mmCIF file of C-alpha atoms in Angstrom:
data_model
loop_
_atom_site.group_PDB
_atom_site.id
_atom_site.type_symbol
_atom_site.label_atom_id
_atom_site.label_comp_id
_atom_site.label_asym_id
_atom_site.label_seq_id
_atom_site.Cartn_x
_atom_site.Cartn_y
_atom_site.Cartn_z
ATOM 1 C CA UNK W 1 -52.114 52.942 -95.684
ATOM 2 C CA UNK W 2 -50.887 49.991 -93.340
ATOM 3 C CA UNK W 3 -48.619 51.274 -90.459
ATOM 4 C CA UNK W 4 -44.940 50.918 -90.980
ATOM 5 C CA UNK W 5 -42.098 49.258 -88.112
ATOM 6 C CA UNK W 6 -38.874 49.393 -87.881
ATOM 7 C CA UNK W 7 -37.883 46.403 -85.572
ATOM 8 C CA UNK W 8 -34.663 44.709 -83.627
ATOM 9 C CA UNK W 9 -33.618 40.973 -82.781
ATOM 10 C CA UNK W 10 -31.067 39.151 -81.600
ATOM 11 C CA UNK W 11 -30.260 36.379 -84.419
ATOM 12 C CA UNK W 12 -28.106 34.640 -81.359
ATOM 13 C CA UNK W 13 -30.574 34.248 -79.096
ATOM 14 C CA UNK W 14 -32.581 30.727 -78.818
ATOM 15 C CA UNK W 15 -36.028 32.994 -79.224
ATOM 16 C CA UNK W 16 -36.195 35.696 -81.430
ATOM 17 C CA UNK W 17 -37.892 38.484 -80.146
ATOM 18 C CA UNK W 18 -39.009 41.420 -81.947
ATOM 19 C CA UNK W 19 -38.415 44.540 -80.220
ATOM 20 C CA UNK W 20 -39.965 47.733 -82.316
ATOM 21 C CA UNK W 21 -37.378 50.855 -82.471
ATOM 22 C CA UNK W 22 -39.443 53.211 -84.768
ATOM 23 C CA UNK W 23 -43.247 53.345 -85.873
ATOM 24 C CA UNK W 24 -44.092 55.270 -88.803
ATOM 25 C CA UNK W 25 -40.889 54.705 -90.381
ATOM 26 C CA UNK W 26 -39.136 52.446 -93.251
ATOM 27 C CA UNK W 27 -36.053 51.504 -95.442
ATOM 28 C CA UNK W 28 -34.122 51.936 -91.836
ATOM 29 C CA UNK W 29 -30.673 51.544 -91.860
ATOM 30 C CA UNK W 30 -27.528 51.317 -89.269
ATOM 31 C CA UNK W 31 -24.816 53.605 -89.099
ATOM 32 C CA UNK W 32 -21.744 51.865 -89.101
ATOM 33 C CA UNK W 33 -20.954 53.038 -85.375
ATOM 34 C CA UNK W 34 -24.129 51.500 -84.652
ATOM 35 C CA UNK W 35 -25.297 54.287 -82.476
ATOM 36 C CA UNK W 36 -27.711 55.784 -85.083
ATOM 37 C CA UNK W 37 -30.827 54.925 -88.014
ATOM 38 C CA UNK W 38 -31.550 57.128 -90.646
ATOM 39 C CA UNK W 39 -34.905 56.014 -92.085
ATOM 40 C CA UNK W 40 -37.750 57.382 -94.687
ATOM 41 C CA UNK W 41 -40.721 59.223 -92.725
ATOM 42 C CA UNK W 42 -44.104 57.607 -93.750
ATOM 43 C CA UNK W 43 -45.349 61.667 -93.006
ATOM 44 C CA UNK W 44 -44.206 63.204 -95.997
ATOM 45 C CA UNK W 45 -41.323 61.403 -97.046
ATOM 46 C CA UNK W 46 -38.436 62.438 -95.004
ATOM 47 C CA UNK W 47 -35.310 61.364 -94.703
ATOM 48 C CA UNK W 48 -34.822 61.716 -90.411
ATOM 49 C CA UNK W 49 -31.577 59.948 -87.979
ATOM 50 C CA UNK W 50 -32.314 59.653 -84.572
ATOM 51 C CA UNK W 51 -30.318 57.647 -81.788
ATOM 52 C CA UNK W 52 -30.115 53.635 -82.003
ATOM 53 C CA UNK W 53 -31.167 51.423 -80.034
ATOM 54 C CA UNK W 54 -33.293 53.764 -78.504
ATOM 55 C CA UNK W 55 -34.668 56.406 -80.183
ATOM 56 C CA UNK W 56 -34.507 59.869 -78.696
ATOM 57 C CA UNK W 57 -33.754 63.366 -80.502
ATOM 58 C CA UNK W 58 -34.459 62.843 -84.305
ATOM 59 C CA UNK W 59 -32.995 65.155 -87.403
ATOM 60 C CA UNK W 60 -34.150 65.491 -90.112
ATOM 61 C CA UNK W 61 -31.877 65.555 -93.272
ATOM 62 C CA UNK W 62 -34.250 66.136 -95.946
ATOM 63 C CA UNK W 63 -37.629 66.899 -96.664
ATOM 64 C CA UNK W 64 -38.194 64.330 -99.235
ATOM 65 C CA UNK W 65 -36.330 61.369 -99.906
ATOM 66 C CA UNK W 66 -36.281 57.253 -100.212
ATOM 67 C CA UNK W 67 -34.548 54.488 -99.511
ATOM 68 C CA UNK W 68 -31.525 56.095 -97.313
ATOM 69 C CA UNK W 69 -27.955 54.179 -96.632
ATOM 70 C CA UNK W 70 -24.844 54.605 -94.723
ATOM 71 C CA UNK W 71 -21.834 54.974 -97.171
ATOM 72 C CA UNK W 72 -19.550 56.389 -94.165
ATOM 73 C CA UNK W 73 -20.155 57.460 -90.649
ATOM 74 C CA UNK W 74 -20.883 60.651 -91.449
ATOM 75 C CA UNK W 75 -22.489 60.577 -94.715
ATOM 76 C CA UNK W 76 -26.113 59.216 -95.849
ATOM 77 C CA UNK W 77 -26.849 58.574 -99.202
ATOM 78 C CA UNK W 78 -30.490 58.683 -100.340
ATOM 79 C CA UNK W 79 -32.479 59.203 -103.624
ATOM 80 C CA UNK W 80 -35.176 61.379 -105.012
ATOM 81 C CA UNK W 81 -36.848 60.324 -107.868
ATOM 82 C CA UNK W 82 -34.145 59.358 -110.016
ATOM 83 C CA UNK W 83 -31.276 62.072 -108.788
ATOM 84 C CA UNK W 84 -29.084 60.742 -105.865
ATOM 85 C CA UNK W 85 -28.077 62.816 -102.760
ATOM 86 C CA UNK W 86 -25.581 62.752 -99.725
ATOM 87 C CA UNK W 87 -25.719 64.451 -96.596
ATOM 88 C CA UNK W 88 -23.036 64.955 -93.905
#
């Protein structure tokens, strides 16, 4: 299995570079507030949040789960084979 990234840049700045916020992670995506990711696990499929920019306590929401999204900031809406879940 190749290793999975989640990674930052700054589409202002004259040279984009790549800063990496999570390893072993994928289908990342921002809270609105911008002050956490939720993202699928690569170890078993979880759906986890954790701080953003900088990664520090992480919580999980599921134990299996894909692709999760913001729909509020408090909610995140992910899938599980084809039945759809939210969690506050």
């Amino acid at each position: 299995m190749l290793p999975a990234f989640v990674v930052r840049f700054d589409p202002r700045a004259a040279t984009a570079t790549m800063d990496t916020v999570l390893v072993g992670a994928r289908f990342a995506s921002v809270s609105p507030t911008e002050r956490l990711v939720t993202y699928q696990s690569m170890d078993g499929s979880r759906i986890m949040v954790t701080t953003f920019p900088t990664p520090t306590r992480r919580w999980q929401l599921a134990s299996q789960g894909v692709e999760p999204l913001w729909i509020d900031p408090a909610t995140v809406l992910f899938r599980q084979g084809a039945s759809w879940y939210a969690a506050t």
